[in-house]
mmCIF file of C-alpha atoms in Angstrom:
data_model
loop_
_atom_site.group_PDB
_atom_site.id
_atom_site.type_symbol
_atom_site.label_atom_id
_atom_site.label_comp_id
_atom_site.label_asym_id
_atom_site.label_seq_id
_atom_site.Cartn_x
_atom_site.Cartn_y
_atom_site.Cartn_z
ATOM 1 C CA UNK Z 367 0.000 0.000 0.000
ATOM 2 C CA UNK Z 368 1.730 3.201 -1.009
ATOM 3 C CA UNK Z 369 1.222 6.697 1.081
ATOM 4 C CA UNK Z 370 -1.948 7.958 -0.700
ATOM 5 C CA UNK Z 371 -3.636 4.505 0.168
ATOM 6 C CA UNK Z 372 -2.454 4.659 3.719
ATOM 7 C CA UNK Z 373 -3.423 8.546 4.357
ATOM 8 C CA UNK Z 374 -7.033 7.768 3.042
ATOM 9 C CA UNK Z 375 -7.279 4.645 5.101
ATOM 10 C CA UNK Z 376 -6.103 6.385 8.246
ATOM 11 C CA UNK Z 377 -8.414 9.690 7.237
ATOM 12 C CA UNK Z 378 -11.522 7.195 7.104
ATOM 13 C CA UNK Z 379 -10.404 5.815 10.587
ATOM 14 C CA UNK Z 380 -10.086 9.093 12.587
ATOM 15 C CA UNK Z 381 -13.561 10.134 10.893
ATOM 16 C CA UNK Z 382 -12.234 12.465 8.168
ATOM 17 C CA UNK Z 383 -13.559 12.729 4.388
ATOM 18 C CA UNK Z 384 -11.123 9.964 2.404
ATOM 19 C CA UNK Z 385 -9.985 9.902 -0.500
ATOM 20 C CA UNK Z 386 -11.474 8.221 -3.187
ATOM 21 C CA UNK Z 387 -10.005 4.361 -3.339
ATOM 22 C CA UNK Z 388 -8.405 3.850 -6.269
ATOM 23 C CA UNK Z 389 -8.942 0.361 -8.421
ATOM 24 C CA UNK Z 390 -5.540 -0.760 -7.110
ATOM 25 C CA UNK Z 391 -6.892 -0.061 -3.875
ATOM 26 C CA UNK Z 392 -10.397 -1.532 -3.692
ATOM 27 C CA UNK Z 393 -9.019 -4.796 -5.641
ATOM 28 C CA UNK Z 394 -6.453 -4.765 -2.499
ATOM 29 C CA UNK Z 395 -9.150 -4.254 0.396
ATOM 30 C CA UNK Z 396 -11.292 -6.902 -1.397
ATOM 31 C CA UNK Z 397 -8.745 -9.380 -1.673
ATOM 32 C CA UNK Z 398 -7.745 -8.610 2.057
ATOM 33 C CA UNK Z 399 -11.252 -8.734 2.999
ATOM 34 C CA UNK Z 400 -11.770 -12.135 1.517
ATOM 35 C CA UNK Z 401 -8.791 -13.259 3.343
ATOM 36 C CA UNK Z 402 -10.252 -12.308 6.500
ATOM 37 C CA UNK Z 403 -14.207 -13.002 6.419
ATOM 38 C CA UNK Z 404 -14.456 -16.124 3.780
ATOM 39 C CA UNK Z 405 -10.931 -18.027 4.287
ATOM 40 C CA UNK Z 406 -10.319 -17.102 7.755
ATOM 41 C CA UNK Z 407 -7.035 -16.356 7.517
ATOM 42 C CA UNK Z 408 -5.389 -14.189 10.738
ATOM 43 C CA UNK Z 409 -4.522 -10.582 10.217
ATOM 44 C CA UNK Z 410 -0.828 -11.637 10.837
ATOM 45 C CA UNK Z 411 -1.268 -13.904 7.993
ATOM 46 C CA UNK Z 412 -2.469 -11.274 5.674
ATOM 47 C CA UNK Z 413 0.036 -8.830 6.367
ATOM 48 C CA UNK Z 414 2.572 -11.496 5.415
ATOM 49 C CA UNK Z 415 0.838 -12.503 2.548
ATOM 50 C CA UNK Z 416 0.805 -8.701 1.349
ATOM 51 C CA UNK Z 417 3.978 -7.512 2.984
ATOM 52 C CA UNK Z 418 2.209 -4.757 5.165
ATOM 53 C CA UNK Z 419 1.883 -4.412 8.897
ATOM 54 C CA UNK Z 420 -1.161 -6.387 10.875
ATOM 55 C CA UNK Z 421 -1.821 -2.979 12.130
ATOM 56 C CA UNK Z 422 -2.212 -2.109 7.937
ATOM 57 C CA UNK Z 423 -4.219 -4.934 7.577
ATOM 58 C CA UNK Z 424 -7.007 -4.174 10.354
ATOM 59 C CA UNK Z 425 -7.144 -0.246 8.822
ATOM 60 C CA UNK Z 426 -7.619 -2.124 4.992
ATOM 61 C CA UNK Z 427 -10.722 -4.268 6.565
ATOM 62 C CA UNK Z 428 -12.405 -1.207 8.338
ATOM 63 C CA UNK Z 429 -12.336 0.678 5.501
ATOM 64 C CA UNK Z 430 -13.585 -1.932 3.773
ATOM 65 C CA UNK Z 431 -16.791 -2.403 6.025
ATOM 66 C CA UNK Z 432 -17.005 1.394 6.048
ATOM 67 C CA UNK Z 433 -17.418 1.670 2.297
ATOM 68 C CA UNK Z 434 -19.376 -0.975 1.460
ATOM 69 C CA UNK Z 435 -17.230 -3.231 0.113
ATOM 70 C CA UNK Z 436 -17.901 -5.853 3.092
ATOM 71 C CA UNK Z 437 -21.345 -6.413 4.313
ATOM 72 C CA UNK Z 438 -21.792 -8.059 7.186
ATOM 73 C CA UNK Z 439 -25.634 -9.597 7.824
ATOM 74 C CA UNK Z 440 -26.394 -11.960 10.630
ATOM 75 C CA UNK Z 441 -29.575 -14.437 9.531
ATOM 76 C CA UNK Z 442 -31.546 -16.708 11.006
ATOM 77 C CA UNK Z 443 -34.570 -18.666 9.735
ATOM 78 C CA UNK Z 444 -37.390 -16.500 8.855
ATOM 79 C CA UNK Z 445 -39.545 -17.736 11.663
ATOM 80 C CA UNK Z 446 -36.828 -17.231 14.246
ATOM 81 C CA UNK Z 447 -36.832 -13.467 15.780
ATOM 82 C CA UNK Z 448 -33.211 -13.455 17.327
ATOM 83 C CA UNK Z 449 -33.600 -10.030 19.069
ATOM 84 C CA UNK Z 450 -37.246 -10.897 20.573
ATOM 85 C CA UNK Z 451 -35.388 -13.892 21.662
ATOM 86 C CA UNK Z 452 -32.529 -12.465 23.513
ATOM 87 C CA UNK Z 453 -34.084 -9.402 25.056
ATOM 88 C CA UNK Z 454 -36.264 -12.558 26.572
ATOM 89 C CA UNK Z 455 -33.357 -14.144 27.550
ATOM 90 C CA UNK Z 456 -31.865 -11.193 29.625
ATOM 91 C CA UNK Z 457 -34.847 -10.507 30.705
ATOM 92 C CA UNK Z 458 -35.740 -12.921 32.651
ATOM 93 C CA UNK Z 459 -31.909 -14.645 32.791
ATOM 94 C CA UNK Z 460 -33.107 -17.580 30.794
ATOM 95 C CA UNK Z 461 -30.359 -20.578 29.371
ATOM 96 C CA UNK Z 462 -32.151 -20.308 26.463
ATOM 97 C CA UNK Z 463 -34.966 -18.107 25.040
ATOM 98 C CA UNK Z 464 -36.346 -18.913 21.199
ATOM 99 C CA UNK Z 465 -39.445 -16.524 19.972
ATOM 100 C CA UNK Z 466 -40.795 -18.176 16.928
ATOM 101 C CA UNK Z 467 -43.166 -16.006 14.727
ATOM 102 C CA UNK Z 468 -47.183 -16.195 15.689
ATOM 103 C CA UNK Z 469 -49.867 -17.716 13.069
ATOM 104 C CA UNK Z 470 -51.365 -15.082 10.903
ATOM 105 C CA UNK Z 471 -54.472 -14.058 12.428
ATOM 106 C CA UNK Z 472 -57.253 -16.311 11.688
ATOM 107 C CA UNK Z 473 -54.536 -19.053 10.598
ATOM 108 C CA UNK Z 474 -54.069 -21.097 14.185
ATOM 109 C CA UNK Z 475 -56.023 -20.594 17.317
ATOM 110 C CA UNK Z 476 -54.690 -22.864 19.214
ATOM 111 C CA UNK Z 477 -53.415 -21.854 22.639
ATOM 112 C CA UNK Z 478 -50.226 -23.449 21.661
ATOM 113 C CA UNK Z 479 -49.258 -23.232 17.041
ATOM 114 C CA UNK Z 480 -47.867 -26.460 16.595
ATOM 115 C CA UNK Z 481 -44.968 -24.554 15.464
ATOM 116 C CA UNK Z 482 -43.570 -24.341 18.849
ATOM 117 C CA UNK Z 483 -43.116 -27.666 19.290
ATOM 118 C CA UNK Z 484 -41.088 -27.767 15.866
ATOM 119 C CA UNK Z 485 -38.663 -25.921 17.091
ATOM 120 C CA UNK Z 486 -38.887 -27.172 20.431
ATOM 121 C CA UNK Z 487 -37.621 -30.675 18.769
ATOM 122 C CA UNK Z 488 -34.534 -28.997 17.440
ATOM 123 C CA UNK Z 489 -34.096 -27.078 21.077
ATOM 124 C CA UNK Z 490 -33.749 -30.203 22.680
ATOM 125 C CA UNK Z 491 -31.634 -31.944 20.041
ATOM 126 C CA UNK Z 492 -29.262 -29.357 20.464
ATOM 127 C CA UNK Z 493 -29.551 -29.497 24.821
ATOM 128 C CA UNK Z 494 -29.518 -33.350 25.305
ATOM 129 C CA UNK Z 495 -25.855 -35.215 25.022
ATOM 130 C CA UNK Z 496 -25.720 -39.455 25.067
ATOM 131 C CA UNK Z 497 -26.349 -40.565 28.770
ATOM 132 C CA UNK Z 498 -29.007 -37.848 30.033
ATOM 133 C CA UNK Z 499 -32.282 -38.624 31.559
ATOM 134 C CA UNK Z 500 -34.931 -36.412 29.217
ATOM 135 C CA UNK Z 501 -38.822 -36.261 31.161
ATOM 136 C CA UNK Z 502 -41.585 -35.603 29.389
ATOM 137 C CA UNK Z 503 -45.058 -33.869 31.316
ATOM 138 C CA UNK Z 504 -48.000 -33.987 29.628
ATOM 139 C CA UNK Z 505 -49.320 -30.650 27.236
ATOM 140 C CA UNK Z 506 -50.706 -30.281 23.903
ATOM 141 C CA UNK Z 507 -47.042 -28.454 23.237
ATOM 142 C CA UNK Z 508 -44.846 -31.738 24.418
ATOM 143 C CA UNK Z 509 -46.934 -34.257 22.725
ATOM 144 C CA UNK Z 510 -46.398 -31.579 19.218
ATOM 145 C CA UNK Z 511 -42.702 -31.181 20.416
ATOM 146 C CA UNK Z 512 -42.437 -35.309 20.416
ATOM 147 C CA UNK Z 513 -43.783 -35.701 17.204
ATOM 148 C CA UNK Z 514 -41.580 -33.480 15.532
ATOM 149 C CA UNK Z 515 -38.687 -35.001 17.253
ATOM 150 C CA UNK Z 516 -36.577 -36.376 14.308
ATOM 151 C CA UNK Z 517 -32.903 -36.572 16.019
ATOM 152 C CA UNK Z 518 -31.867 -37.030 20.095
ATOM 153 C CA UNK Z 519 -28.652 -38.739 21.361
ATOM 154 C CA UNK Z 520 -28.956 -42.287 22.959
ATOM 155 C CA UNK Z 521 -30.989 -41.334 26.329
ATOM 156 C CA UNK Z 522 -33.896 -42.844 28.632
ATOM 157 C CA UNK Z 523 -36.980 -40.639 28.460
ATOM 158 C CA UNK Z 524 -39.304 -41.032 31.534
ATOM 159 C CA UNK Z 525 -43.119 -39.517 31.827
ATOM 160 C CA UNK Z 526 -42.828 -36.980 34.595
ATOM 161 C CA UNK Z 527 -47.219 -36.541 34.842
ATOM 162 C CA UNK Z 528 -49.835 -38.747 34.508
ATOM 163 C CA UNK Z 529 -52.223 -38.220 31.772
ATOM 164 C CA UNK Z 530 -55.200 -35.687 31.302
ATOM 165 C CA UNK Z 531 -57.198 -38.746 30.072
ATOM 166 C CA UNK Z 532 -56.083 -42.581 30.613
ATOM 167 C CA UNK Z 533 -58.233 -43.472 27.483
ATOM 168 C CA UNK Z 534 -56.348 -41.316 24.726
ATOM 169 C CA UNK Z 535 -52.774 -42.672 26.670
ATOM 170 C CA UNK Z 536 -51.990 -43.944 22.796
ATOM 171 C CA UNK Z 537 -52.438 -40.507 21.554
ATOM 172 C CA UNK Z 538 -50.995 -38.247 24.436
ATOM 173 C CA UNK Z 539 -48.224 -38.064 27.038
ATOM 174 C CA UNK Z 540 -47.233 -41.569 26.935
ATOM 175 C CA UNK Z 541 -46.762 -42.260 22.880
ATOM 176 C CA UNK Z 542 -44.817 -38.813 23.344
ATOM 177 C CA UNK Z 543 -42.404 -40.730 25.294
ATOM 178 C CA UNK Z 544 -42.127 -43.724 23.365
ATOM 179 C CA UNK Z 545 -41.790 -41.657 20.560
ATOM 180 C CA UNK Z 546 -38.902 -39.480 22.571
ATOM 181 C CA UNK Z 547 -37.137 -43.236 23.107
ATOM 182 C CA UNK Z 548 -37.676 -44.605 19.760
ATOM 183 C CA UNK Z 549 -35.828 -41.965 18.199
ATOM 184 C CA UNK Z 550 -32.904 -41.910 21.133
ATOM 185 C CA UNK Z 551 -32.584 -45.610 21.027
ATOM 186 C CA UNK Z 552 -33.253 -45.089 24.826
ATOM 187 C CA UNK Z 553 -35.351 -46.762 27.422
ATOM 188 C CA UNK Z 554 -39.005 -45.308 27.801
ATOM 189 C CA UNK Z 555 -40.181 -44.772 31.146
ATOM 190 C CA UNK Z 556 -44.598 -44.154 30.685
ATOM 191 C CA UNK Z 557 -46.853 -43.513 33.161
ATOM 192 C CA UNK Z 558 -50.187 -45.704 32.810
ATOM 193 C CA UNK Z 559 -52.296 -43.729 35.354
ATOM 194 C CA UNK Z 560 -54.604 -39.925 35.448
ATOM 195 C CA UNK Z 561 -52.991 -36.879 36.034
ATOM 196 C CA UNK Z 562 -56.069 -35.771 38.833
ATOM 197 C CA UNK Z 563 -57.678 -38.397 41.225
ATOM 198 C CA UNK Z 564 -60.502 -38.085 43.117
ATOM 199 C CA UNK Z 565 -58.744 -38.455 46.304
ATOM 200 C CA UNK Z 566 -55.193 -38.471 48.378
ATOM 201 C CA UNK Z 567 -55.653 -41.906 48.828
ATOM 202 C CA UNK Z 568 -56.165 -42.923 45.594
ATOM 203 C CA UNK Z 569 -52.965 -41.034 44.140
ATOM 204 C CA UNK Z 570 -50.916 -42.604 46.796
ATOM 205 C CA UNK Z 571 -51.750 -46.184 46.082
ATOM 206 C CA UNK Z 572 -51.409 -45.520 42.169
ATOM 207 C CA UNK Z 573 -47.962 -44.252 43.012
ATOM 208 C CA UNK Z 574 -46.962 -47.360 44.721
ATOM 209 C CA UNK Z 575 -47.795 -49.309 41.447
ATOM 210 C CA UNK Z 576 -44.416 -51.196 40.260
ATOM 211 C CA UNK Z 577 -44.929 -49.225 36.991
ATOM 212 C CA UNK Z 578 -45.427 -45.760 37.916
ATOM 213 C CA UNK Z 579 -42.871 -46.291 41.446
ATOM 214 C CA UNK Z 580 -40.202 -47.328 38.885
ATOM 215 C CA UNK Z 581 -41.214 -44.223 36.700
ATOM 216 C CA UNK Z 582 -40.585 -41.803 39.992
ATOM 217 C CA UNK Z 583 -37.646 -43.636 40.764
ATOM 218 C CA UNK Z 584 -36.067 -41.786 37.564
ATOM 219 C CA UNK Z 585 -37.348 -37.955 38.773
ATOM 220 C CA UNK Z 586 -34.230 -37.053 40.361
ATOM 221 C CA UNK Z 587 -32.076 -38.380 37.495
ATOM 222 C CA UNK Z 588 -33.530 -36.468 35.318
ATOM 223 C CA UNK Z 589 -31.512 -33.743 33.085
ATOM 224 C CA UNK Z 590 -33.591 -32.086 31.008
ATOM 225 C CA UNK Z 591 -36.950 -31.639 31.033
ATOM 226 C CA UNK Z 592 -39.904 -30.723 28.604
ATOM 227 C CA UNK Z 593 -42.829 -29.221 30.445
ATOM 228 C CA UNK Z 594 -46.236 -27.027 28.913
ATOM 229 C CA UNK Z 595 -47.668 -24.006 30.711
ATOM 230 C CA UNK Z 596 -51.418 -23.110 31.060
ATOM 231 C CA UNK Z 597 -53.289 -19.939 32.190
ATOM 232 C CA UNK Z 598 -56.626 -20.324 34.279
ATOM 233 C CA UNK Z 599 -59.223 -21.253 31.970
ATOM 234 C CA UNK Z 600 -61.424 -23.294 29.987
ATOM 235 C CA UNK Z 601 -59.629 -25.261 27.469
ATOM 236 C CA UNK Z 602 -56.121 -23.629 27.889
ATOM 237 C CA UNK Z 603 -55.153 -25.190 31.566
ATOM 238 C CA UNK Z 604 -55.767 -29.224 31.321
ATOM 239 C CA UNK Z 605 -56.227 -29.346 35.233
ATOM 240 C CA UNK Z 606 -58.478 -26.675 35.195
ATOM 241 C CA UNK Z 607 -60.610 -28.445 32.629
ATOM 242 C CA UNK Z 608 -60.519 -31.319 34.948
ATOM 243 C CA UNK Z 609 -61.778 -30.080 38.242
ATOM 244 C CA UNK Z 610 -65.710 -29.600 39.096
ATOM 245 C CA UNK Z 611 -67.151 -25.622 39.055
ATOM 246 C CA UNK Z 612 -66.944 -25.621 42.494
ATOM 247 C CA UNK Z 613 -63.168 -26.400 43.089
ATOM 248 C CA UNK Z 614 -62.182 -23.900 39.814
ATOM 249 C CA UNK Z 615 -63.803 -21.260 42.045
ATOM 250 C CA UNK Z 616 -62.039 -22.075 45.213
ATOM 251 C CA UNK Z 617 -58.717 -22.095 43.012
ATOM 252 C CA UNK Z 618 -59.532 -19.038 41.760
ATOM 253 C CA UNK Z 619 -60.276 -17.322 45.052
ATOM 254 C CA UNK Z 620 -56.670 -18.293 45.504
ATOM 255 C CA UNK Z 621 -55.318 -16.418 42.949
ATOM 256 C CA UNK Z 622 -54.166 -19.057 40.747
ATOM 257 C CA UNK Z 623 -53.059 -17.521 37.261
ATOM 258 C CA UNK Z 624 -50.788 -20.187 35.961
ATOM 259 C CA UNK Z 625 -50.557 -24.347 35.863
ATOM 260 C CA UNK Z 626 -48.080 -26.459 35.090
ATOM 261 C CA UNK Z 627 -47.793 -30.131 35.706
ATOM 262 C CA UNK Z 628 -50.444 -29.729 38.088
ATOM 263 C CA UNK Z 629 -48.292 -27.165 40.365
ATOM 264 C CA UNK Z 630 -50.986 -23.822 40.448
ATOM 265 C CA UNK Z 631 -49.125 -20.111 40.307
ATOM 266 C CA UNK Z 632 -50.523 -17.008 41.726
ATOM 267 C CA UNK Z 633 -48.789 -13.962 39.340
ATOM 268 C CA UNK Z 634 -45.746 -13.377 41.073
ATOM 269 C CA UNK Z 635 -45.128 -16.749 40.844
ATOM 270 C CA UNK Z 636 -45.779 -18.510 44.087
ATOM 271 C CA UNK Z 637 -47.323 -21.589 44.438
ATOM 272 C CA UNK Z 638 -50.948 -21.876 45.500
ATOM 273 C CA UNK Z 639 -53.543 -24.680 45.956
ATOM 274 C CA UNK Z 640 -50.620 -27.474 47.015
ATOM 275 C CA UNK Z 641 -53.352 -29.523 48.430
ATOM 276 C CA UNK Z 642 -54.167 -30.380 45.142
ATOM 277 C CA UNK Z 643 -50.654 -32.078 44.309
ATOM 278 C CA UNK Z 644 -51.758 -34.646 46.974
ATOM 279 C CA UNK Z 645 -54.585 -35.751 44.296
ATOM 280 C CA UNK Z 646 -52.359 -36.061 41.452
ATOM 281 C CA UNK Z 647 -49.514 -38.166 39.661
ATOM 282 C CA UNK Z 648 -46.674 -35.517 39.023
ATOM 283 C CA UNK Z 649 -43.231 -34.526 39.883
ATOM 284 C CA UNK Z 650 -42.846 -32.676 43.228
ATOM 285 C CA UNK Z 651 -41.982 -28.786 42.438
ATOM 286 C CA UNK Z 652 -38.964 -28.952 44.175
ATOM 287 C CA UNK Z 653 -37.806 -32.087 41.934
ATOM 288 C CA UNK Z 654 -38.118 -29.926 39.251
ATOM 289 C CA UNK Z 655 -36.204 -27.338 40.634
ATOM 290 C CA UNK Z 656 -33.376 -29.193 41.088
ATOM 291 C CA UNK Z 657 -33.279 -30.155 37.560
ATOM 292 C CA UNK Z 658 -30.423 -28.634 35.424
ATOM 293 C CA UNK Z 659 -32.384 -27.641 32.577
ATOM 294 C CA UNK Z 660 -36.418 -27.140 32.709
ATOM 295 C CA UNK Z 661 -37.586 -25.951 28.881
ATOM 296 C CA UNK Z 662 -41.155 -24.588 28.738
ATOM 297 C CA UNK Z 663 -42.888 -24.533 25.827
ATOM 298 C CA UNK Z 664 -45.990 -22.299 25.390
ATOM 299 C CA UNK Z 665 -47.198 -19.009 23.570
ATOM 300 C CA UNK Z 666 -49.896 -17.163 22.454
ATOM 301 C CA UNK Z 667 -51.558 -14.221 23.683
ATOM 302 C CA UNK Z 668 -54.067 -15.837 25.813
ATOM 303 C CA UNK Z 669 -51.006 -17.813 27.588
ATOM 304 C CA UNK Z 670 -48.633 -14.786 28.170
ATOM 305 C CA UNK Z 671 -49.739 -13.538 31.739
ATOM 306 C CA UNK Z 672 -49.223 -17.042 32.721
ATOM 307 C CA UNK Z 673 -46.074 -18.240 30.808
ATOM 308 C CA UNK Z 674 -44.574 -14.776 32.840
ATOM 309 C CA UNK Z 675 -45.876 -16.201 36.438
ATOM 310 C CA UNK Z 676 -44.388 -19.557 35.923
ATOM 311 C CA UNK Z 677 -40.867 -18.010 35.123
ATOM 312 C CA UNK Z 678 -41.497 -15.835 38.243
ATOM 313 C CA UNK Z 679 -41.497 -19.206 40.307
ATOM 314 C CA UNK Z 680 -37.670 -20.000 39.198
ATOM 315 C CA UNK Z 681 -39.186 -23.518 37.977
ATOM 316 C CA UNK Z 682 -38.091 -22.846 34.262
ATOM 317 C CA UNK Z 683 -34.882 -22.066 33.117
ATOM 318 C CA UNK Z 684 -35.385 -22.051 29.136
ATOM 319 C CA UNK Z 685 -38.551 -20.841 27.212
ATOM 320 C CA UNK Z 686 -39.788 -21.541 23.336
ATOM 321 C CA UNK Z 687 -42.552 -18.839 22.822
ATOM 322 C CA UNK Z 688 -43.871 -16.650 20.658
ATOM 323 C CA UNK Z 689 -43.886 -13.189 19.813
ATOM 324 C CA UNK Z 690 -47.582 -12.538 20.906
ATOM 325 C CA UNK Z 691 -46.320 -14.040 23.903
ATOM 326 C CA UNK Z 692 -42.940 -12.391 24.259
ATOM 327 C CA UNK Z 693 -44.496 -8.647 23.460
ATOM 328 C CA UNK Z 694 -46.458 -9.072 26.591
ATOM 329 C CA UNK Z 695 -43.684 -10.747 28.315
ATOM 330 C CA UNK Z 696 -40.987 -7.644 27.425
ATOM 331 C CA UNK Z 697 -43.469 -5.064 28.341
ATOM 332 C CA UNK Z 698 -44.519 -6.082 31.467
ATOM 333 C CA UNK Z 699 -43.489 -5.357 35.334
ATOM 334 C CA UNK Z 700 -40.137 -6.622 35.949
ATOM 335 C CA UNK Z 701 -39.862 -9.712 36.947
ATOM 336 C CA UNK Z 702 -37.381 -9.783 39.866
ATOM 337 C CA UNK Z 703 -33.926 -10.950 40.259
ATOM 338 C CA UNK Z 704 -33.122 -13.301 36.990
ATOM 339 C CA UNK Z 705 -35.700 -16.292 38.216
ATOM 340 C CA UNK Z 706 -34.254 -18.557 35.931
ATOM 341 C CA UNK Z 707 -30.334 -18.313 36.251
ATOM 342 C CA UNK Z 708 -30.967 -17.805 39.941
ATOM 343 C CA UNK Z 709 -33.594 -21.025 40.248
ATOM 344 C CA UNK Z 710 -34.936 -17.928 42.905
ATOM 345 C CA UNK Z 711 -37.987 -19.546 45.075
ATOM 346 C CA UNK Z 712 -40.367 -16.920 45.665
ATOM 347 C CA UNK Z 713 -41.763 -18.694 47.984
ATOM 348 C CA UNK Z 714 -38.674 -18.624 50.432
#
């Protein structure tokens, strides 16, 4: 590079009008740029390659970026919005946040677009390694998420709830976790038995069944986890849906805003209603805390009060939403000291 070259590089660092770059010049920056950003050589490298200083070298490629000749774009899939996604993550200091695109109106109205279970697949391809314990609880969002599941490293998969209805077992929470093992080449670990009972008693003796005993035997192995998130209401929360009028309004006097796997969430996240885990086949809250990685999956707008509670309750420590869900989620009150990272307890 002779002395015009470097006085118009160094003018376009300080923040001066350059020069024009000459042909020699631009075919120089472009074939230092290309160096650089496609072959990945070092800057040292160049600068031998070119006989010029590294200091030379980093000048050449800034002036390339600030005249155009580089462009630098960072892409992800269409449906992926990587800045909704990590303002969520910082947010709320979630391991991992992905914000998928919502249906076009009219298109899905499903509490949870099937879409989120897509990616959910992929999420958990990329969090499970050979030798982890995945659990499964039921939601329309896992048994999606399964289904879509098309690659997952040698693992045993165990049902962490019981089922919203023992007669569609084929169809629900427990072919989600055969399907989970068939594709692993793991062990599958089902639960044969109703998420709600009528009675204490009842859910205690179930739990002692060889099946389901061995099934809990495997809850504080587990790694990673898949759970679904509902909000207080007909057809969006499956225990709601399963309780009589009278004990939805005796919840509800509570303040429950949030379910998941049967555990009941005021807004700020605290726990409510525990007498109700005595009636049903899940894993214990503070099982689930003390598992490494917790992914939710949920969205939609009708979902997004409650998706924030249950992050509130330090239960959750990655989320695949979407960006109904996340506006609502960014805009709201803050949500405390990082719930996730800090698996924070609000209820000590």
């Amino acid at each position: 590079m002779n002395s015009s070259e470097e006085n118009a590089v160094s003018a376009m660092s300080a923040g001066r009008p350059a020069l024009r770059m000459g042909p020699a010049e631009l075919v120089q920056a472009a074939a230092m740029a290309r160096r650089f950003y496609l072959e990945g050589k070092s800057k040292i490298q160049i600068a031998e390659e070119f006989g010029v200083s590294r200091f030379k070298v980093a000048r050449v490629l800034e002036t390339a970026l600030e005249r155009d000749l580089v462009r630098i774009e960072i892409r992800v899939p269409a449906e992926l919005d990587a800045e909704r996604s990590d303002a969520l993550r910082a947010r709320y200091g979630l391991r991992h946040a992905v914000v998928v695109e919502s249906p076009a109106e009219g298109e899905d109205e499903s509490p949870d677009p099937e879409n989120l279970g897509e990616v959910a697949a992929d999420l958990l391809g990329e969090l499970v390694t050979e030798g982890d314990v995945l659990g499964l609880a039921w939601g329309r969002s896992t048994i999606h998420m399964a289904a879509a599941l098309d690659r997952l490293p040698p693992c045993t998969v165990v049902q962490l709830t019981g089922v919203y209805d023992a007669g569609t077992a084929e169809r629900g929470s427990v072919e989600a976790v055969r399907r989970a093992a068939q594709v692993s080449g793991g062990e599958a670990h089902p639960i044969y038995a109703p998420m709600l009972l009528p009675d204490p008693a009842t859910a205690a003796a179930l739990r002692n069944q060889t099946g389901i005993a061995r099934a809990f035997e495997y809850f504080d192995k587990v790694t990673v986890a898949a759970v679904s998130i509902g909000s207080w209401e007909p057809g969006i929360s499956t225990v709601h849906d399963m309780l009589s009028d009278e004990e939805r309004a005796h919840y509800a006097s509570l303040g429950v805003a949030a379910e998941m796997s049967a555990h009941l969430f005021d807004a700020s996240g605290r726990r409510v209603g525990r007498d109700l885990g005595e009636r049903c086949i899940t894993v214990e809250a503070d099982r689930l805390r003390r598992i490494p990685e917790v992914v939710a999956i949920a969205g939609g707008s009708r979902k997004a009060a409650a998706i924030g509670a249950v992050l509130r309750s330090g239960l959750v420590t990655s989320l695949v939403t979407d960006t109904s869900a996340a506006d609502y989620l960014l805009t709201e009150s803050e949500p405390g000291p990082r719930p996730a990272l800090e698996r924070f307890d609000p209820d000590n």
